Tab-separated table of C-alpha atoms in Angstrom:
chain	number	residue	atom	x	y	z
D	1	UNK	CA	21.672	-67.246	-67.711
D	2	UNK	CA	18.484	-66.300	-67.801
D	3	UNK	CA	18.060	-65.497	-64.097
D	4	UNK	CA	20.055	-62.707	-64.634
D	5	UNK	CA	17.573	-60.966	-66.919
D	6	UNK	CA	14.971	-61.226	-64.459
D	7	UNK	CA	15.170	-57.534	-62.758
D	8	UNK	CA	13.430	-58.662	-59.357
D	9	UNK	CA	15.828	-61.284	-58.490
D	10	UNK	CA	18.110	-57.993	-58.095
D	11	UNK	CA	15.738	-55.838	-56.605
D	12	UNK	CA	14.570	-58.907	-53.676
D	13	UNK	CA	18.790	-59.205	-52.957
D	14	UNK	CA	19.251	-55.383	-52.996
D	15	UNK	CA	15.995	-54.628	-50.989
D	16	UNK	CA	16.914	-57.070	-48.513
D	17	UNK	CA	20.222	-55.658	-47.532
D	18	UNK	CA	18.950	-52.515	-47.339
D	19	UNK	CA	16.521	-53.785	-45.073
D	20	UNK	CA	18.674	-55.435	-42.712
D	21	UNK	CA	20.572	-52.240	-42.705
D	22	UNK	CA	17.809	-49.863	-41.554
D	23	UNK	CA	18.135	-47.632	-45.095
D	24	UNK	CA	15.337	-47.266	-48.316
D	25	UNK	CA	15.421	-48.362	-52.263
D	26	UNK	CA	13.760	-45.916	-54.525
D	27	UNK	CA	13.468	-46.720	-57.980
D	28	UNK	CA	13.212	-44.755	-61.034
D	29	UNK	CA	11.072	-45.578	-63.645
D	30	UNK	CA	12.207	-43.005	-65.615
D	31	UNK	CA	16.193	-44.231	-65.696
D	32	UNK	CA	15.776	-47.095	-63.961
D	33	UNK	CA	18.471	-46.402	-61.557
D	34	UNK	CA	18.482	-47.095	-57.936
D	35	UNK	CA	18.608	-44.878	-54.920
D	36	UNK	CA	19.950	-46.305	-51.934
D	37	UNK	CA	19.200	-44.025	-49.110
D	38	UNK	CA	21.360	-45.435	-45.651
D	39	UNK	CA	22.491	-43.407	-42.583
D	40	UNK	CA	21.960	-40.021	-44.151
D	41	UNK	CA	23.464	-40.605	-46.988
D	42	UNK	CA	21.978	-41.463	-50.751
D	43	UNK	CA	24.341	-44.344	-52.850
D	44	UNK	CA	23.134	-44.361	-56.383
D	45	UNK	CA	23.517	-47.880	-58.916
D	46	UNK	CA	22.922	-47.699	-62.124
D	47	UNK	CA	21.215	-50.280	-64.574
D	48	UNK	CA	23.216	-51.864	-66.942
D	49	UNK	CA	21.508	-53.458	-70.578
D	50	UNK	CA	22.679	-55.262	-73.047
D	51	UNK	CA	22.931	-53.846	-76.368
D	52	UNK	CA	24.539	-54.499	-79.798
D	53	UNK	CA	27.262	-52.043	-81.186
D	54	UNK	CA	28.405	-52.896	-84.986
D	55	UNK	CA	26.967	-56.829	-84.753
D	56	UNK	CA	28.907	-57.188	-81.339
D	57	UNK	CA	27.268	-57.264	-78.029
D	58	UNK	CA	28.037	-54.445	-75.574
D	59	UNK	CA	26.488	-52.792	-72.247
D	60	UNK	CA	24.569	-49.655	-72.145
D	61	UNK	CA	22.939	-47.379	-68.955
D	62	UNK	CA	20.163	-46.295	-71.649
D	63	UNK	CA	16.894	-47.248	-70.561
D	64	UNK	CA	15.367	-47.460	-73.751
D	65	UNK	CA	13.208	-50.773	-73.617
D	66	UNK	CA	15.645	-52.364	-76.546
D	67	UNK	CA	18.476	-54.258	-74.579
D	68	UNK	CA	18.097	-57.147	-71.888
D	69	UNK	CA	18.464	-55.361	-67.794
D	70	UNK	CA	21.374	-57.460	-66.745
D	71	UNK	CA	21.898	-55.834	-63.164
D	72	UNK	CA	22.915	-52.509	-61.087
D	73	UNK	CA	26.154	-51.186	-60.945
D	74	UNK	CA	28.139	-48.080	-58.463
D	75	UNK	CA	28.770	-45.089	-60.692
D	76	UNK	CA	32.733	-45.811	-60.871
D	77	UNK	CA	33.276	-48.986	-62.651
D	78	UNK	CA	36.266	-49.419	-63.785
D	79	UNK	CA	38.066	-50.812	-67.087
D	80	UNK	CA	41.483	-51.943	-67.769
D	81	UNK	CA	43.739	-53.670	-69.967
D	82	UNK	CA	43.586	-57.148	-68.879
D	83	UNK	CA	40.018	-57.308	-69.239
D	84	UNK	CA	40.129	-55.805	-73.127
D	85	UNK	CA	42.780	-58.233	-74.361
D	86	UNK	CA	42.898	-62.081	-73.767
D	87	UNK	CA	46.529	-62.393	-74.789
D	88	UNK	CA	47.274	-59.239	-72.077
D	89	UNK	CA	45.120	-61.132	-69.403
D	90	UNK	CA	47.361	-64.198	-70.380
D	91	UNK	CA	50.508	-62.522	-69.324
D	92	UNK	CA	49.444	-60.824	-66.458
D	93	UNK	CA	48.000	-64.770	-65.379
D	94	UNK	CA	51.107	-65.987	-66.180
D	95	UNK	CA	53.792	-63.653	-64.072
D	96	UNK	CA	50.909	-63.726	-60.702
D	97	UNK	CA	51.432	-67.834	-61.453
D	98	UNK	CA	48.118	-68.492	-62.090
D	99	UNK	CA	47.204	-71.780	-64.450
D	100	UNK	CA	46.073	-70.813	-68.007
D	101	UNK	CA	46.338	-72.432	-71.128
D	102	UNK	CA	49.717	-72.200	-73.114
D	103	UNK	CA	49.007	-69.262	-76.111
D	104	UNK	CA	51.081	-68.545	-78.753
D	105	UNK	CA	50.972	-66.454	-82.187
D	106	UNK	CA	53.421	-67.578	-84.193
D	107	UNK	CA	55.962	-70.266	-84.844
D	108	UNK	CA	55.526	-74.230	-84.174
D	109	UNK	CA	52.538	-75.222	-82.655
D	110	UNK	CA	52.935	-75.847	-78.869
D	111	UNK	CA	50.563	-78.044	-78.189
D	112	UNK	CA	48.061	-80.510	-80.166
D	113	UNK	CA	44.965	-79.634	-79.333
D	114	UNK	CA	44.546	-76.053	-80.015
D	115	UNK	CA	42.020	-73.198	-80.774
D	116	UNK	CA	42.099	-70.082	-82.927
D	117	UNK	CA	40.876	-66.983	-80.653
D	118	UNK	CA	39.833	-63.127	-81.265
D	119	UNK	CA	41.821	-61.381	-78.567
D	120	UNK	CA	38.713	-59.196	-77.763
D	121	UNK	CA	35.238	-60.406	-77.254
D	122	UNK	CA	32.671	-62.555	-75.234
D	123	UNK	CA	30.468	-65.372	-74.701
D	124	UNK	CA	32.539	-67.645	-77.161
D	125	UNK	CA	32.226	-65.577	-80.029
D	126	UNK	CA	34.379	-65.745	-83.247
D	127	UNK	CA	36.212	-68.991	-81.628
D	128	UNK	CA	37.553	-71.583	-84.068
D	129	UNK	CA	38.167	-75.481	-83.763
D	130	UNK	CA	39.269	-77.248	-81.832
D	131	UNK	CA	41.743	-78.090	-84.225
D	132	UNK	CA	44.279	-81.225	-83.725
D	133	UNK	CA	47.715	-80.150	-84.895
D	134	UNK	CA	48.875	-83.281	-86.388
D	135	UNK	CA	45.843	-82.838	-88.949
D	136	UNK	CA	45.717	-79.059	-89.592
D	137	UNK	CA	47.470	-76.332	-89.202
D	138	UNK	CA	45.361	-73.406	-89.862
D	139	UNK	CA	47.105	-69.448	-90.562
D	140	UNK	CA	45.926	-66.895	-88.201
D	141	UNK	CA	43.907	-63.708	-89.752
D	142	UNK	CA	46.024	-61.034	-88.563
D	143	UNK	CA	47.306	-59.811	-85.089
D	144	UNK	CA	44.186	-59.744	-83.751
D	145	UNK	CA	43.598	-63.266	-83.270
D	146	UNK	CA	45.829	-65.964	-81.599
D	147	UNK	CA	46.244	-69.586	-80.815
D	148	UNK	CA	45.297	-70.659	-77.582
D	149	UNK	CA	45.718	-74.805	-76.322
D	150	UNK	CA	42.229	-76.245	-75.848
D	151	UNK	CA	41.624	-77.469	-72.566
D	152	UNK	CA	38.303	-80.051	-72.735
D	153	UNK	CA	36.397	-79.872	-69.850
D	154	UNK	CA	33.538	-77.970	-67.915
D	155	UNK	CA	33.076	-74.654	-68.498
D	156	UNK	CA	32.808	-72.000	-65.460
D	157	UNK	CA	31.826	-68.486	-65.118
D	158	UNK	CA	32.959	-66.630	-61.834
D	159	UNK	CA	31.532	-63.354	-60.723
D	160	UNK	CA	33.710	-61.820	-58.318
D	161	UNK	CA	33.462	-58.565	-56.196
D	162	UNK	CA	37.278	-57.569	-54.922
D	163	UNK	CA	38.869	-60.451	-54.094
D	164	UNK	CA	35.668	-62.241	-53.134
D	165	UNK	CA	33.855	-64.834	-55.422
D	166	UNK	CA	30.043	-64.130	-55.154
D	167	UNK	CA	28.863	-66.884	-57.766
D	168	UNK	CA	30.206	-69.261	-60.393
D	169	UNK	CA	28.505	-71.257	-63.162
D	170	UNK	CA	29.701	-74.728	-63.921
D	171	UNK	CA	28.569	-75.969	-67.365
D	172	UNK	CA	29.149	-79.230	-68.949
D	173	UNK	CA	29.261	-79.374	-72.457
D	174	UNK	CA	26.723	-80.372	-74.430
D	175	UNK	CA	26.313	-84.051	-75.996
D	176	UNK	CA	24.925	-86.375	-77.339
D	177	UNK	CA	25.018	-90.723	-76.279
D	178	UNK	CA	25.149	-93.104	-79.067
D	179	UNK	CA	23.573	-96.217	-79.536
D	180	UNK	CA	25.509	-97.970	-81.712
D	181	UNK	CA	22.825	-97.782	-84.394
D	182	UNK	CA	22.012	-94.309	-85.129
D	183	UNK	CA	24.189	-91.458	-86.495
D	184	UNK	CA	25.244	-88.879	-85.283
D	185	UNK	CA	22.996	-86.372	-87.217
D	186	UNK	CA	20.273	-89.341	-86.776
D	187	UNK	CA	21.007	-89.022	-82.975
D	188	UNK	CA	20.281	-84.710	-83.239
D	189	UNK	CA	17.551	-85.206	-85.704
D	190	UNK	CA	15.920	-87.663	-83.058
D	191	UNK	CA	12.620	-85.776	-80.712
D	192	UNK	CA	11.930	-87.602	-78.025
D	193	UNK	CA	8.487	-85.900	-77.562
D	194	UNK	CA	5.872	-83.275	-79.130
D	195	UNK	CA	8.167	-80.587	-76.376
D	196	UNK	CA	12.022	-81.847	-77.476
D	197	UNK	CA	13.932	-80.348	-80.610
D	198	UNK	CA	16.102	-81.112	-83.414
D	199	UNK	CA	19.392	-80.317	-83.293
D	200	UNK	CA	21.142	-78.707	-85.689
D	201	UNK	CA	25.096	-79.840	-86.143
D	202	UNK	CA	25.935	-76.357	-88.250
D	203	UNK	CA	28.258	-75.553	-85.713
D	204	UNK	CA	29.180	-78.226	-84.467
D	205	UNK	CA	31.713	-79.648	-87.014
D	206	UNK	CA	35.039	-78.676	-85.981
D	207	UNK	CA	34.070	-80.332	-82.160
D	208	UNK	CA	33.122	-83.324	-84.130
D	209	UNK	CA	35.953	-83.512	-86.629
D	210	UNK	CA	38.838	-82.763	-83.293
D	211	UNK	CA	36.830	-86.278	-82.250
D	212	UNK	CA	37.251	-87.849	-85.500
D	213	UNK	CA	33.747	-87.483	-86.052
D	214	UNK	CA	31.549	-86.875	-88.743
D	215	UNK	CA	28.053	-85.837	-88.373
D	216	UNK	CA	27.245	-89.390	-90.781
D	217	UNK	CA	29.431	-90.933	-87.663
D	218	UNK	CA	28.029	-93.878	-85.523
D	219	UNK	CA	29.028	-94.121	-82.307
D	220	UNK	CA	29.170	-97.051	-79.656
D	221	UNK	CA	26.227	-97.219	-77.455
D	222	UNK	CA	26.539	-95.258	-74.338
D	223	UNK	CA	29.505	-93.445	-75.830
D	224	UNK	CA	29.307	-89.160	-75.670
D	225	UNK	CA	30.159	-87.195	-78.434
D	226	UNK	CA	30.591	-83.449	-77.430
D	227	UNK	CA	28.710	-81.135	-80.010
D	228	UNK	CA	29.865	-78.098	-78.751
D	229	UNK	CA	32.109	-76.730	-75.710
D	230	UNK	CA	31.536	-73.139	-74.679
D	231	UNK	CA	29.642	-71.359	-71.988
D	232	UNK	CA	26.849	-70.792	-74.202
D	233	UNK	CA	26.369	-73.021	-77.254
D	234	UNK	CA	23.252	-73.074	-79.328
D	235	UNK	CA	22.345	-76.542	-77.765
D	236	UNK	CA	21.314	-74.475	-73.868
D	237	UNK	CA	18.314	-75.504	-71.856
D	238	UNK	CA	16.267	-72.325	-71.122
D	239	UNK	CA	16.057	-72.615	-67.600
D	240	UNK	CA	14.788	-69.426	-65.444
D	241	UNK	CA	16.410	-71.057	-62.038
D	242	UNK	CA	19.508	-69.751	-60.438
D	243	UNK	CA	22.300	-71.652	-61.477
D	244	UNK	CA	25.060	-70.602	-59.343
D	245	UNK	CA	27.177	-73.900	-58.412
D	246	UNK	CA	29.961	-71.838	-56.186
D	247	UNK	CA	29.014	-74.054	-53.292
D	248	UNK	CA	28.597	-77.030	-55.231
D	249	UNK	CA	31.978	-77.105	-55.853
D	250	UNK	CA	34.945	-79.179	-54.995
D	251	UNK	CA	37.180	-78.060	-52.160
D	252	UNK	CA	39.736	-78.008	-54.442
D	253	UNK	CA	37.950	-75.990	-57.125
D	254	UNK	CA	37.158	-73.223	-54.521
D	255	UNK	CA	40.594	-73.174	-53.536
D	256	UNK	CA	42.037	-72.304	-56.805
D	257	UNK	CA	38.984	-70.122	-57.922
D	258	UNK	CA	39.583	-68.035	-54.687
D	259	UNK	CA	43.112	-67.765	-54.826
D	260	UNK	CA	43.220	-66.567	-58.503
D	261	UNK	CA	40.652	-63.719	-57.469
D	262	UNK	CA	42.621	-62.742	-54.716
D	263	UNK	CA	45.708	-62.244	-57.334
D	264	UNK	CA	44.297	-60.545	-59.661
D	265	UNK	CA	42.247	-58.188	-57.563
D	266	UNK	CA	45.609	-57.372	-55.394
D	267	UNK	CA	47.319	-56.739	-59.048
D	268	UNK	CA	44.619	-54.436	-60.529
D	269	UNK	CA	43.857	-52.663	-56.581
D	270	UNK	CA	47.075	-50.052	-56.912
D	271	UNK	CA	45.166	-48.221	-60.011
D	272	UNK	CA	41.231	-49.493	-58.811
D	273	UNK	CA	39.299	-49.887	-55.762
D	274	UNK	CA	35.693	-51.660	-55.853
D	275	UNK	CA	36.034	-53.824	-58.973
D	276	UNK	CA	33.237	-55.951	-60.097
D	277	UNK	CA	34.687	-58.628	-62.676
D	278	UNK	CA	34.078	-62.322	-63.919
D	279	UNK	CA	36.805	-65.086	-65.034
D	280	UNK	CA	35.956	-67.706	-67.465
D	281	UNK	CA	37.670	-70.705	-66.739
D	282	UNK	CA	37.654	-74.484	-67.780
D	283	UNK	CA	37.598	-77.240	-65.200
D	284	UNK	CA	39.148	-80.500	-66.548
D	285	UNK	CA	38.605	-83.897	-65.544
D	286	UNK	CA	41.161	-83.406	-62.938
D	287	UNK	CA	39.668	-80.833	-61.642
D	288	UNK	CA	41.883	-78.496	-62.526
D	289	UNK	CA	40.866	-74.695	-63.129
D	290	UNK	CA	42.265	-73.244	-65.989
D	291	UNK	CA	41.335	-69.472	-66.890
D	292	UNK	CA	40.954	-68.065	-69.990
D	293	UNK	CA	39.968	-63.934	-69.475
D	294	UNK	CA	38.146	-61.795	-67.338
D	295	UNK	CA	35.638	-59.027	-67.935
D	296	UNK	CA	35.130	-55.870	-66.303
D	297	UNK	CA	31.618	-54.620	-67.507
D	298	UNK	CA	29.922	-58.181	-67.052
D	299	UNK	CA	26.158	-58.958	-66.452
D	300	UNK	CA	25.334	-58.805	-62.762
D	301	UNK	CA	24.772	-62.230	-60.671
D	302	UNK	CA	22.306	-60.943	-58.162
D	303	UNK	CA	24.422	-62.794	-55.671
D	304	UNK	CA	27.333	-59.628	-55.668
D	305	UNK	CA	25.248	-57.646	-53.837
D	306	UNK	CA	25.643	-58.710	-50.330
D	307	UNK	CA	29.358	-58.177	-51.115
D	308	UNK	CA	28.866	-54.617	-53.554
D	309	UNK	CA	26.646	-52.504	-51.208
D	310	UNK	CA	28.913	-52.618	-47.592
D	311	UNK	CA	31.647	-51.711	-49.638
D	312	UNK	CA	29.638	-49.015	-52.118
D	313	UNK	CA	28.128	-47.503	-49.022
D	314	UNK	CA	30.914	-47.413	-47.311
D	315	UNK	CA	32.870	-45.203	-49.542
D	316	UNK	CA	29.612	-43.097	-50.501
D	317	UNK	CA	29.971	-39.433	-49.823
């Protein structure tokens, strides 16, 4: 993730399409926007930064030194309902055919394995269990959380411009391998070297218990124990490399990831043109893509571009 935050792997893919296209990049150190100026014509993007707004993080076009840069965007970007609400996205998923995981909010339990989501929000946050239903069967707090089934598996992040995918992020979920000796918690306390960490399992105990685990646990020797499952988990490498995995892939996986792009962007195209969104999806060990939501104000994969500027120049005035 953290090649995102780094502004001149934006500026090299910009710069170079510009470039190739015989126009000028000006940028402004005052706003930090961009000035594309191609064929007569000036195309302005503007810088996008993370921020916090009451505890909850949110995007900003401030320049005010405080937030992370996470990429350039055109002037209209678009919001709509599918990409505020996780249960709306659900339906919308559901009557274009597209494979998500079953959700529910009240009545019996559909499935076994099952999670406890906030119908707004990102990057995991306010997510409970997994939770087996046999074991525990735990209330919702209010309407504005639902249950969702929990779908184990390898968590992906798809940027998409239109109906094209630019990038995707394929993460497998942190864990650790037992030895039949040690603990689990003896495992996480474990550092290899003066550079590795400890591990803390303060999170980590509903993915343990949905394993019958315990963090006191001792596992079989080369057996994995999953101590977390989301797209970002406190247990991340920092790694400054690109990690887009789009052509990495498996035929099939690009199949599905491409058609479910192409739906949604010819459902949402009658009210928006030019939409820059991401999915978040699960790949199980079928390789099956299941998606969970999609965001319209998402940080910026510098890979878009190539597929943002013929279309943002094209339309420019």
């Amino acid at each position: 993730m953290f090649y995102i935050f780094q502004p001149l792997h934006h500026l090299n893919r910009i710069s170079q399409w510009v470039k190739d296209h015989g126009g000028q990049v000006h940028l402004s150190a005052d706003t930090f926007a961009l000035s594309i100026h191609l064929g007569g014509r000036t195309i302005r993007l503007h810088p996008r930064f993370s921020t916090k707004v009451s505890g909850k993080i949110g995007y900003t076009r401030l320049f005010d030194g405080k937030g992370a840069f996470i990429g350039w965007v055109p002037e209209a970007s678009p919001t709509w309902p599918e990409s505020l609400d996780k249960a709306r996205f659900k339906l919308s998923a559901n009557k274009l055919k597209l494979r998500v995981p079953a959700g529910w909010n009240s009545g019996e339990f559909l499935v076994e394995d099952y999670l406890i989501k906030p119908r707004s929000g990102s990057f995991g946050a306010n997510i409970a269990g997994p939770y087996k239903a046999s074991r525990v069967k735990r209330p919702l707090d209010g309407q504005e959380h639902f249950y969702e089934q929990f779908i184990p598996g390898r968590s992906m992040k798809i940027w998409c411009w239109n109906q094209h995918v630019a990038a995707a992020e394929v993460i497998e979920p942190p864990y650790l391998i037992g030895d039949g000796e040690r603990s689990i918690q003896e495992l996480a306390d474990y550092r290899r070297s003066s550079v590795d960490k400890v591990l803390s399992l303060d999170s980590s105990a509903d993915v343990l218990a949905w394993q019958g685990r315990s963090p006191g646990s001792v596992p079989e020797a080369g057996e994995r124990v999953w101590i977390d499952f989301k797209y970002v988990t406190p247990f991340d490498n920092v790694t400054f490399l690109d990690r887009d995995g789009w052509s990495a892939c498996s035929a099939s996986v690009r199949h599905q990831v491409a058609h479910a792009a192409a739906c949604l962007y010819q459902h949402l195209s009658a009210q928006h043109q030019n939409l820059l969104f991401t999915l978040d999806a699960v790949v199980d060990h079928e390789d099956r893509v299941w998606l969970l939501e999609m965001n319209s104000h998402p940080m910026v994969h510098p890979n878009i571009y190539p597929l943002m500027l013929p279309d943002v120049c094209r339309h420019a005035t």
